[in-house]
C-alpha cells in the first residue's frame, strides 16, 4: 500500500548492494540495475522476492527500518491494532514482528482497493525482465488463485515460526470475502 500510494509507478528505482543482502527468496536483482517501480511492485506481489521488498522499502523510506516504521503508522491508520512490523518482507529478523488474522483481513481489504495491487495479486504468472536483458517467468504461489474461479488473489507467506500463511480474496462480482489462514502445517 505504501509503495502504491507513493505514486509515480513509472519512476525508475536503482538497486543498491544492501537490497540484495537477504535470504531465502530472491529474484536476483543486482546492485546498479534500474527498474520501473511498478514492475518491482508487481513482481514482489506475484512472487515474494525479499530482495525486491528490500529495494522498494529502501527507495521509499531510505532504509528498511524506516519503512517498517511507516508500515506501522499506516497499519494503525487502517485500524490494525494487533500488528507490528520490523521489515518489509515478513521474515523473522529483526524479531518482534506479529499480526493477527483480523488485521491481515483489514490490510487485504485496503490493499484490494488499489488497482495496481488488485491486478498484481490476481496474476498467475508473469515474465520479469532484468535490466541486463534476460528474463525469468515467475509464478504466483497462491494455489487457491489457480484452482478456484472466484479467487481474485492476495498473498501467501511462510516462515518456520509462522508456518504456511494465506490471505485470499474471493468475489462473485458483487461481494468480496477474505479468508486468512495462519500457521498451517500443510501447503
PDB file of N, CA, C and O in Angstrom, residues 87-151:
ATOM      1  N   UNK A  87      10.149  -5.273   9.290  1.00  0.00           N
ATOM      2  CA  UNK A  87      10.799  -5.248   7.985  1.00  0.00           C
ATOM      3  C   UNK A  87       9.738  -5.304   6.884  1.00  0.00           C
ATOM      4  O   UNK A  87       8.549  -5.429   7.168  1.00  0.00           O
ATOM      5  N   UNK A  88      10.182  -5.249   5.651  1.00  0.00           N
ATOM      6  CA  UNK A  88       9.261  -5.220   4.506  1.00  0.00           C
ATOM      7  C   UNK A  88       8.915  -6.598   3.965  1.00  0.00           C
ATOM      8  O   UNK A  88       8.022  -6.728   3.141  1.00  0.00           O
ATOM      9  N   UNK A  89       9.603  -7.638   4.435  1.00  0.00           N
ATOM     10  CA  UNK A  89       9.437  -8.963   3.832  1.00  0.00           C
ATOM     11  C   UNK A  89       8.623  -9.938   4.671  1.00  0.00           C
ATOM     12  O   UNK A  89       8.189 -10.963   4.156  1.00  0.00           O
ATOM     13  N   UNK A  90       8.446  -9.663   5.949  1.00  0.00           N
ATOM     14  CA  UNK A  90       7.754 -10.613   6.816  1.00  0.00           C
ATOM     15  C   UNK A  90       8.672 -11.643   7.442  1.00  0.00           C
ATOM     16  O   UNK A  90       8.224 -12.500   8.204  1.00  0.00           O
ATOM     17  N   UNK A  91       9.960 -11.577   7.136  1.00  0.00           N
ATOM     18  CA  UNK A  91      10.910 -12.515   7.741  1.00  0.00           C
ATOM     19  C   UNK A  91      11.071 -12.213   9.229  1.00  0.00           C
ATOM     20  O   UNK A  91      10.836 -11.087   9.667  1.00  0.00           O
ATOM     21  N   UNK A  92      11.485 -13.213  10.026  1.00  0.00           N
ATOM     22  CA  UNK A  92      11.516 -13.038  11.478  1.00  0.00           C
ATOM     23  C   UNK A  92      12.675 -12.205  12.028  1.00  0.00           C
ATOM     24  O   UNK A  92      12.796 -12.045  13.231  1.00  0.00           O
ATOM     25  N   UNK A  93      13.538 -11.670  11.166  1.00  0.00           N
ATOM     26  CA  UNK A  93      14.665 -10.867  11.626  1.00  0.00           C
ATOM     27  C   UNK A  93      14.548  -9.456  11.063  1.00  0.00           C
ATOM     28  O   UNK A  93      14.406  -9.321   9.851  1.00  0.00           O
ATOM     29  N   UNK A  94      14.604  -8.414  11.872  1.00  0.00           N
ATOM     30  CA  UNK A  94      14.706  -8.444  13.319  1.00  0.00           C
ATOM     31  C   UNK A  94      13.425  -8.964  13.966  1.00  0.00           C
ATOM     32  O   UNK A  94      12.350  -8.900  13.387  1.00  0.00           O
ATOM     33  N   UNK A  95      13.572  -9.458  15.174  1.00  0.00           N
ATOM     34  CA  UNK A  95      12.465 -10.115  15.857  1.00  0.00           C
ATOM     35  C   UNK A  95      11.408  -9.116  16.308  1.00  0.00           C
ATOM     36  O   UNK A  95      11.620  -7.909  16.291  1.00  0.00           O
ATOM     37  N   UNK A  96      10.276  -9.659  16.729  1.00  0.00           N
ATOM     38  CA  UNK A  96       9.214  -8.833  17.279  1.00  0.00           C
ATOM     39  C   UNK A  96       8.052  -8.592  16.341  1.00  0.00           C
ATOM     40  O   UNK A  96       7.093  -7.926  16.687  1.00  0.00           O
ATOM     41  N   UNK A  97       8.130  -9.114  15.138  1.00  0.00           N
ATOM     42  CA  UNK A  97       7.070  -8.899  14.151  1.00  0.00           C
ATOM     43  C   UNK A  97       5.895  -9.835  14.429  1.00  0.00           C
ATOM     44  O   UNK A  97       6.097 -11.006  14.727  1.00  0.00           O
ATOM     45  N   UNK A  98       4.675  -9.320  14.344  1.00  0.00           N
ATOM     46  CA  UNK A  98       3.491 -10.155  14.564  1.00  0.00           C
ATOM     47  C   UNK A  98       2.276  -9.519  13.907  1.00  0.00           C
ATOM     48  O   UNK A  98       2.284  -8.326  13.569  1.00  0.00           O
ATOM     49  N   UNK A  99       1.244 -10.318  13.725  1.00  0.00           N
ATOM     50  CA  UNK A  99      -0.035  -9.830  13.232  1.00  0.00           C
ATOM     51  C   UNK A  99      -1.103 -10.850  13.590  1.00  0.00           C
ATOM     52  O   UNK A  99      -0.808 -11.924  14.115  1.00  0.00           O
ATOM     53  N   UNK A 100      -2.344 -10.499  13.301  1.00  0.00           N
ATOM     54  CA  UNK A 100      -3.471 -11.397  13.544  1.00  0.00           C
ATOM     55  C   UNK A 100      -4.231 -11.595  12.245  1.00  0.00           C
ATOM     56  O   UNK A 100      -4.100 -10.801  11.295  1.00  0.00           O
ATOM     57  N   UNK A 101      -5.052 -12.625  12.212  1.00  0.00           N
ATOM     58  CA  UNK A 101      -5.877 -12.874  11.029  1.00  0.00           C
ATOM     59  C   UNK A 101      -6.788 -11.682  10.756  1.00  0.00           C
ATOM     60  O   UNK A 101      -6.954 -11.258   9.606  1.00  0.00           O
ATOM     61  N   UNK A 102      -7.356 -11.121  11.797  1.00  0.00           N
ATOM     62  CA  UNK A 102      -8.258  -9.965  11.634  1.00  0.00           C
ATOM     63  C   UNK A 102      -7.521  -8.782  11.020  1.00  0.00           C
ATOM     64  O   UNK A 102      -8.011  -8.139  10.093  1.00  0.00           O
ATOM     65  N   UNK A 103      -6.341  -8.472  11.530  1.00  0.00           N
ATOM     66  CA  UNK A 103      -5.572  -7.360  10.988  1.00  0.00           C
ATOM     67  C   UNK A 103      -5.171  -7.615   9.528  1.00  0.00           C
ATOM     68  O   UNK A 103      -5.190  -6.696   8.699  1.00  0.00           O
ATOM     69  N   UNK A 104      -4.808  -8.834   9.214  1.00  0.00           N
ATOM     70  CA  UNK A 104      -4.431  -9.134   7.834  1.00  0.00           C
ATOM     71  C   UNK A 104      -5.625  -9.039   6.889  1.00  0.00           C
ATOM     72  O   UNK A 104      -5.474  -8.646   5.729  1.00  0.00           O
ATOM     73  N   UNK A 105      -6.812  -9.351   7.373  1.00  0.00           N
ATOM     74  CA  UNK A 105      -8.018  -9.169   6.562  1.00  0.00           C
ATOM     75  C   UNK A 105      -8.278  -7.676   6.329  1.00  0.00           C
ATOM     76  O   UNK A 105      -8.659  -7.273   5.221  1.00  0.00           O
ATOM     77  N   UNK A 106      -8.048  -6.858   7.343  1.00  0.00           N
ATOM     78  CA  UNK A 106      -8.185  -5.403   7.193  1.00  0.00           C
ATOM     79  C   UNK A 106      -7.200  -4.903   6.137  1.00  0.00           C
ATOM     80  O   UNK A 106      -7.547  -4.105   5.250  1.00  0.00           O
ATOM     81  N   UNK A 107      -5.967  -5.372   6.226  1.00  0.00           N
ATOM     82  CA  UNK A 107      -4.932  -4.985   5.275  1.00  0.00           C
ATOM     83  C   UNK A 107      -5.304  -5.408   3.856  1.00  0.00           C
ATOM     84  O   UNK A 107      -5.182  -4.626   2.907  1.00  0.00           O
ATOM     85  N   UNK A 108      -5.751  -6.638   3.697  1.00  0.00           N
ATOM     86  CA  UNK A 108      -6.122  -7.139   2.369  1.00  0.00           C
ATOM     87  C   UNK A 108      -7.253  -6.310   1.775  1.00  0.00           C
ATOM     88  O   UNK A 108      -7.221  -5.950   0.589  1.00  0.00           O
ATOM     89  N   UNK A 109      -8.248  -5.999   2.576  1.00  0.00           N
ATOM     90  CA  UNK A 109      -9.373  -5.199   2.102  1.00  0.00           C
ATOM     91  C   UNK A 109      -8.899  -3.830   1.622  1.00  0.00           C
ATOM     92  O   UNK A 109      -9.307  -3.350   0.564  1.00  0.00           O
ATOM     93  N   UNK A 110      -8.018  -3.195   2.365  1.00  0.00           N
ATOM     94  CA  UNK A 110      -7.485  -1.884   1.966  1.00  0.00           C
ATOM     95  C   UNK A 110      -6.618  -2.005   0.715  1.00  0.00           C
ATOM     96  O   UNK A 110      -6.706  -1.170  -0.191  1.00  0.00           O
ATOM     97  N   UNK A 111      -5.795  -3.042   0.655  1.00  0.00           N
ATOM     98  CA  UNK A 111      -4.905  -3.221  -0.498  1.00  0.00           C
ATOM     99  C   UNK A 111      -5.689  -3.473  -1.780  1.00  0.00           C
ATOM    100  O   UNK A 111      -5.360  -2.937  -2.842  1.00  0.00           O
ATOM    101  N   UNK A 112      -6.751  -4.256  -1.687  1.00  0.00           N
ATOM    102  CA  UNK A 112      -7.509  -4.612  -2.883  1.00  0.00           C
ATOM    103  C   UNK A 112      -8.305  -3.430  -3.443  1.00  0.00           C
ATOM    104  O   UNK A 112      -8.851  -3.519  -4.538  1.00  0.00           O
ATOM    105  N   UNK A 113      -8.317  -2.324  -2.754  1.00  0.00           N
ATOM    106  CA  UNK A 113      -8.961  -1.113  -3.272  1.00  0.00           C
ATOM    107  C   UNK A 113      -8.048  -0.344  -4.212  1.00  0.00           C
ATOM    108  O   UNK A 113      -8.455   0.658  -4.798  1.00  0.00           O
ATOM    109  N   UNK A 114      -6.817  -0.797  -4.369  1.00  0.00           N
ATOM    110  CA  UNK A 114      -5.844  -0.144  -5.234  1.00  0.00           C
ATOM    111  C   UNK A 114      -5.643  -1.007  -6.478  1.00  0.00           C
ATOM    112  O   UNK A 114      -5.203  -2.150  -6.375  1.00  0.00           O
ATOM    113  N   UNK A 115      -5.941  -0.425  -7.629  1.00  0.00           N
ATOM    114  CA  UNK A 115      -5.909  -1.187  -8.882  1.00  0.00           C
ATOM    115  C   UNK A 115      -4.571  -1.895  -9.142  1.00  0.00           C
ATOM    116  O   UNK A 115      -4.572  -3.083  -9.484  1.00  0.00           O
ATOM    117  N   UNK A 116      -3.414  -1.219  -8.988  1.00  0.00           N
ATOM    118  CA  UNK A 116      -2.159  -1.936  -9.263  1.00  0.00           C
ATOM    119  C   UNK A 116      -1.958  -3.170  -8.371  1.00  0.00           C
ATOM    120  O   UNK A 116      -1.423  -4.181  -8.818  1.00  0.00           O
ATOM    121  N   UNK A 117      -2.391  -3.076  -7.128  1.00  0.00           N
ATOM    122  CA  UNK A 117      -2.262  -4.219  -6.216  1.00  0.00           C
ATOM    123  C   UNK A 117      -3.247  -5.307  -6.606  1.00  0.00           C
ATOM    124  O   UNK A 117      -2.882  -6.485  -6.716  1.00  0.00           O
ATOM    125  N   UNK A 118      -4.485  -4.937  -6.839  1.00  0.00           N
ATOM    126  CA  UNK A 118      -5.517  -5.906  -7.224  1.00  0.00           C
ATOM    127  C   UNK A 118      -5.105  -6.659  -8.482  1.00  0.00           C
ATOM    128  O   UNK A 118      -5.233  -7.877  -8.564  1.00  0.00           O
ATOM    129  N   UNK A 119      -4.555  -5.941  -9.453  1.00  0.00           N
ATOM    130  CA  UNK A 119      -4.103  -6.565 -10.698  1.00  0.00           C
ATOM    131  C   UNK A 119      -2.929  -7.518 -10.447  1.00  0.00           C
ATOM    132  O   UNK A 119      -2.893  -8.632 -10.963  1.00  0.00           O
ATOM    133  N   UNK A 120      -1.978  -7.080  -9.631  1.00  0.00           N
ATOM    134  CA  UNK A 120      -0.783  -7.901  -9.383  1.00  0.00           C
ATOM    135  C   UNK A 120      -1.117  -9.196  -8.650  1.00  0.00           C
ATOM    136  O   UNK A 120      -0.653 -10.270  -9.036  1.00  0.00           O
ATOM    137  N   UNK A 121      -1.929  -9.125  -7.601  1.00  0.00           N
ATOM    138  CA  UNK A 121      -2.198 -10.329  -6.808  1.00  0.00           C
ATOM    139  C   UNK A 121      -3.102 -11.315  -7.542  1.00  0.00           C
ATOM    140  O   UNK A 121      -3.204 -12.474  -7.147  1.00  0.00           O
ATOM    141  N   UNK A 122      -3.724 -10.872  -8.631  1.00  0.00           N
ATOM    142  CA  UNK A 122      -4.540 -11.768  -9.451  1.00  0.00           C
ATOM    143  C   UNK A 122      -3.742 -12.402 -10.584  1.00  0.00           C
ATOM    144  O   UNK A 122      -4.253 -13.257 -11.311  1.00  0.00           O
ATOM    145  N   UNK A 123      -2.485 -12.009 -10.721  1.00  0.00           N
ATOM    146  CA  UNK A 123      -1.625 -12.508 -11.794  1.00  0.00           C
ATOM    147  C   UNK A 123      -1.104 -13.898 -11.449  1.00  0.00           C
ATOM    148  O   UNK A 123      -0.461 -14.079 -10.410  1.00  0.00           O
ATOM    149  N   UNK A 124      -1.379 -14.868 -12.312  1.00  0.00           N
ATOM    150  CA  UNK A 124      -0.945 -16.245 -12.054  1.00  0.00           C
ATOM    151  C   UNK A 124       0.519 -16.452 -12.418  1.00  0.00           C
ATOM    152  O   UNK A 124       1.217 -17.230 -11.774  1.00  0.00           O
ATOM    153  N   UNK A 125       0.980 -15.778 -13.457  1.00  0.00           N
ATOM    154  CA  UNK A 125       2.379 -15.876 -13.884  1.00  0.00           C
ATOM    155  C   UNK A 125       2.728 -14.616 -14.655  1.00  0.00           C
ATOM    156  O   UNK A 125       1.857 -13.997 -15.279  1.00  0.00           O
ATOM    157  N   UNK A 126       3.986 -14.234 -14.596  1.00  0.00           N
ATOM    158  CA  UNK A 126       4.445 -13.065 -15.351  1.00  0.00           C
ATOM    159  C   UNK A 126       5.907 -13.246 -15.725  1.00  0.00           C
ATOM    160  O   UNK A 126       6.630 -14.034 -15.107  1.00  0.00           O
ATOM    161  N   UNK A 127       6.318 -12.516 -16.721  1.00  0.00           N
ATOM    162  CA  UNK A 127       7.718 -12.505 -17.118  1.00  0.00           C
ATOM    163  C   UNK A 127       8.351 -11.263 -16.507  1.00  0.00           C
ATOM    164  O   UNK A 127       7.895 -10.146 -16.750  1.00  0.00           O
ATOM    165  N   UNK A 128       9.378 -11.488 -15.683  1.00  0.00           N
ATOM    166  CA  UNK A 128      10.129 -10.382 -15.105  1.00  0.00           C
ATOM    167  C   UNK A 128      11.357 -10.171 -15.975  1.00  0.00           C
ATOM    168  O   UNK A 128      12.125 -11.099 -16.201  1.00  0.00           O
ATOM    169  N   UNK A 129      11.507  -8.958 -16.470  1.00  0.00           N
ATOM    170  CA  UNK A 129      12.640  -8.628 -17.332  1.00  0.00           C
ATOM    171  C   UNK A 129      13.713  -7.908 -16.510  1.00  0.00           C
ATOM    172  O   UNK A 129      13.471  -6.838 -15.962  1.00  0.00           O
ATOM    173  N   UNK A 130      14.874  -8.536 -16.455  1.00  0.00           N
ATOM    174  CA  UNK A 130      16.004  -7.930 -15.763  1.00  0.00           C
ATOM    175  C   UNK A 130      16.572  -6.811 -16.621  1.00  0.00           C
ATOM    176  O   UNK A 130      16.452  -6.834 -17.853  1.00  0.00           O
ATOM    177  N   UNK A 131      17.238  -5.861 -15.995  1.00  0.00           N
ATOM    178  CA  UNK A 131      17.754  -4.713 -16.744  1.00  0.00           C
ATOM    179  C   UNK A 131      18.899  -5.100 -17.683  1.00  0.00           C
ATOM    180  O   UNK A 131      19.220  -4.343 -18.582  1.00  0.00           O
ATOM    181  N   UNK A 132      19.470  -6.282 -17.499  1.00  0.00           N
ATOM    182  CA  UNK A 132      20.530  -6.724 -18.403  1.00  0.00           C
ATOM    183  C   UNK A 132      19.981  -7.422 -19.653  1.00  0.00           C
ATOM    184  O   UNK A 132      20.736  -7.930 -20.470  1.00  0.00           O
ATOM    185  N   UNK A 133      18.647  -7.472 -19.779  1.00  0.00           N
ATOM    186  CA  UNK A 133      18.030  -8.049 -20.972  1.00  0.00           C
ATOM    187  C   UNK A 133      17.521  -9.469 -20.800  1.00  0.00           C
ATOM    188  O   UNK A 133      16.741  -9.940 -21.622  1.00  0.00           O
ATOM    189  N   UNK A 134      17.937 -10.169 -19.751  1.00  0.00           N
ATOM    190  CA  UNK A 134      17.435 -11.523 -19.528  1.00  0.00           C
ATOM    191  C   UNK A 134      16.052 -11.443 -18.880  1.00  0.00           C
ATOM    192  O   UNK A 134      15.649 -10.396 -18.391  1.00  0.00           O
ATOM    193  N   UNK A 135      15.358 -12.556 -18.884  1.00  0.00           N
ATOM    194  CA  UNK A 135      14.036 -12.575 -18.261  1.00  0.00           C
ATOM    195  C   UNK A 135      13.826 -13.885 -17.522  1.00  0.00           C
ATOM    196  O   UNK A 135      14.543 -14.867 -17.744  1.00  0.00           O
ATOM    197  N   UNK A 136      12.828 -13.864 -16.648  1.00  0.00           N
ATOM    198  CA  UNK A 136      12.506 -15.028 -15.835  1.00  0.00           C
ATOM    199  C   UNK A 136      10.993 -15.052 -15.644  1.00  0.00           C
ATOM    200  O   UNK A 136      10.400 -14.026 -15.315  1.00  0.00           O
ATOM    201  N   UNK A 137      10.385 -16.213 -15.870  1.00  0.00           N
ATOM    202  CA  UNK A 137       8.962 -16.353 -15.601  1.00  0.00           C
ATOM    203  C   UNK A 137       8.786 -16.668 -14.126  1.00  0.00           C
ATOM    204  O   UNK A 137       9.423 -17.580 -13.599  1.00  0.00           O
ATOM    205  N   UNK A 138       7.945 -15.889 -13.452  1.00  0.00           N
ATOM    206  CA  UNK A 138       7.669 -16.137 -12.043  1.00  0.00           C
ATOM    207  C   UNK A 138       6.197 -16.484 -11.896  1.00  0.00           C
ATOM    208  O   UNK A 138       5.346 -15.968 -12.614  1.00  0.00           O
ATOM    209  N   UNK A 139       5.919 -17.380 -10.962  1.00  0.00           N
ATOM    210  CA  UNK A 139       4.574 -17.902 -10.763  1.00  0.00           C
ATOM    211  C   UNK A 139       4.054 -17.529  -9.380  1.00  0.00           C
ATOM    212  O   UNK A 139       4.789 -17.568  -8.404  1.00  0.00           O
ATOM    213  N   UNK A 140       2.784 -17.208  -9.325  1.00  0.00           N
ATOM    214  CA  UNK A 140       2.128 -16.891  -8.070  1.00  0.00           C
ATOM    215  C   UNK A 140       2.067 -18.149  -7.204  1.00  0.00           C
ATOM    216  O   UNK A 140       1.745 -19.224  -7.704  1.00  0.00           O
ATOM    217  N   UNK A 141       2.353 -18.014  -5.932  1.00  0.00           N
ATOM    218  CA  UNK A 141       2.344 -19.160  -5.023  1.00  0.00           C
ATOM    219  C   UNK A 141       0.961 -19.437  -4.441  1.00  0.00           C
ATOM    220  O   UNK A 141       0.773 -20.417  -3.733  1.00  0.00           O
ATOM    221  N   UNK A 142      -0.016 -18.604  -4.756  1.00  0.00           N
ATOM    222  CA  UNK A 142      -1.372 -18.771  -4.232  1.00  0.00           C
ATOM    223  C   UNK A 142      -2.095 -19.862  -5.025  1.00  0.00           C
ATOM    224  O   UNK A 142      -2.620 -19.621  -6.110  1.00  0.00           O
ATOM    225  N   UNK A 143      -2.134 -21.063  -4.476  1.00  0.00           N
ATOM    226  CA  UNK A 143      -2.775 -22.195  -5.151  1.00  0.00           C
ATOM    227  C   UNK A 143      -4.289 -22.028  -5.273  1.00  0.00           C
ATOM    228  O   UNK A 143      -4.903 -22.570  -6.187  1.00  0.00           O
ATOM    229  N   UNK A 144      -4.904 -21.272  -4.371  1.00  0.00           N
ATOM    230  CA  UNK A 144      -6.338 -21.024  -4.455  1.00  0.00           C
ATOM    231  C   UNK A 144      -6.643 -20.218  -5.717  1.00  0.00           C
ATOM    232  O   UNK A 144      -7.632 -20.471  -6.409  1.00  0.00           O
ATOM    233  N   UNK A 145      -5.785 -19.279  -6.048  1.00  0.00           N
ATOM    234  CA  UNK A 145      -5.944 -18.474  -7.253  1.00  0.00           C
ATOM    235  C   UNK A 145      -5.951 -19.361  -8.497  1.00  0.00           C
ATOM    236  O   UNK A 145      -6.699 -19.127  -9.444  1.00  0.00           O
ATOM    237  N   UNK A 146      -5.147 -20.403  -8.477  1.00  0.00           N
ATOM    238  CA  UNK A 146      -5.044 -21.298  -9.632  1.00  0.00           C
ATOM    239  C   UNK A 146      -6.209 -22.261  -9.732  1.00  0.00           C
ATOM    240  O   UNK A 146      -6.545 -22.712 -10.821  1.00  0.00           O
ATOM    241  N   UNK A 147      -6.852 -22.587  -8.599  1.00  0.00           N
ATOM    242  CA  UNK A 147      -7.852 -23.642  -8.624  1.00  0.00           C
ATOM    243  C   UNK A 147      -9.284 -23.234  -8.336  1.00  0.00           C
ATOM    244  O   UNK A 147     -10.175 -24.060  -8.413  1.00  0.00           O
ATOM    245  N   UNK A 148      -9.529 -21.966  -7.984  1.00  0.00           N
ATOM    246  CA  UNK A 148     -10.878 -21.537  -7.638  1.00  0.00           C
ATOM    247  C   UNK A 148     -11.272 -20.359  -8.518  1.00  0.00           C
ATOM    248  O   UNK A 148     -10.632 -19.306  -8.459  1.00  0.00           O
ATOM    249  N   UNK A 149     -12.313 -20.491  -9.318  1.00  0.00           N
ATOM    250  CA  UNK A 149     -12.681 -19.412 -10.250  1.00  0.00           C
ATOM    251  C   UNK A 149     -13.127 -18.120  -9.560  1.00  0.00           C
ATOM    252  O   UNK A 149     -13.114 -17.055 -10.173  1.00  0.00           O
ATOM    253  N   UNK A 150     -13.515 -18.178  -8.296  1.00  0.00           N
ATOM    254  CA  UNK A 150     -13.932 -16.979  -7.570  1.00  0.00           C
ATOM    255  C   UNK A 150     -12.763 -16.245  -6.913  1.00  0.00           C
ATOM    256  O   UNK A 150     -12.906 -15.104  -6.494  1.00  0.00           O
ATOM    257  N   UNK A 151     -11.622 -16.908  -6.816  1.00  0.00           N
ATOM    258  CA  UNK A 151     -10.466 -16.298  -6.164  1.00  0.00           C
ATOM    259  C   UNK A 151      -9.923 -15.162  -7.028  1.00  0.00           C
ATOM    260  O   UNK A 151      -9.681 -15.336  -8.226  1.00  0.00           O
TER     261      UNK A 151
END
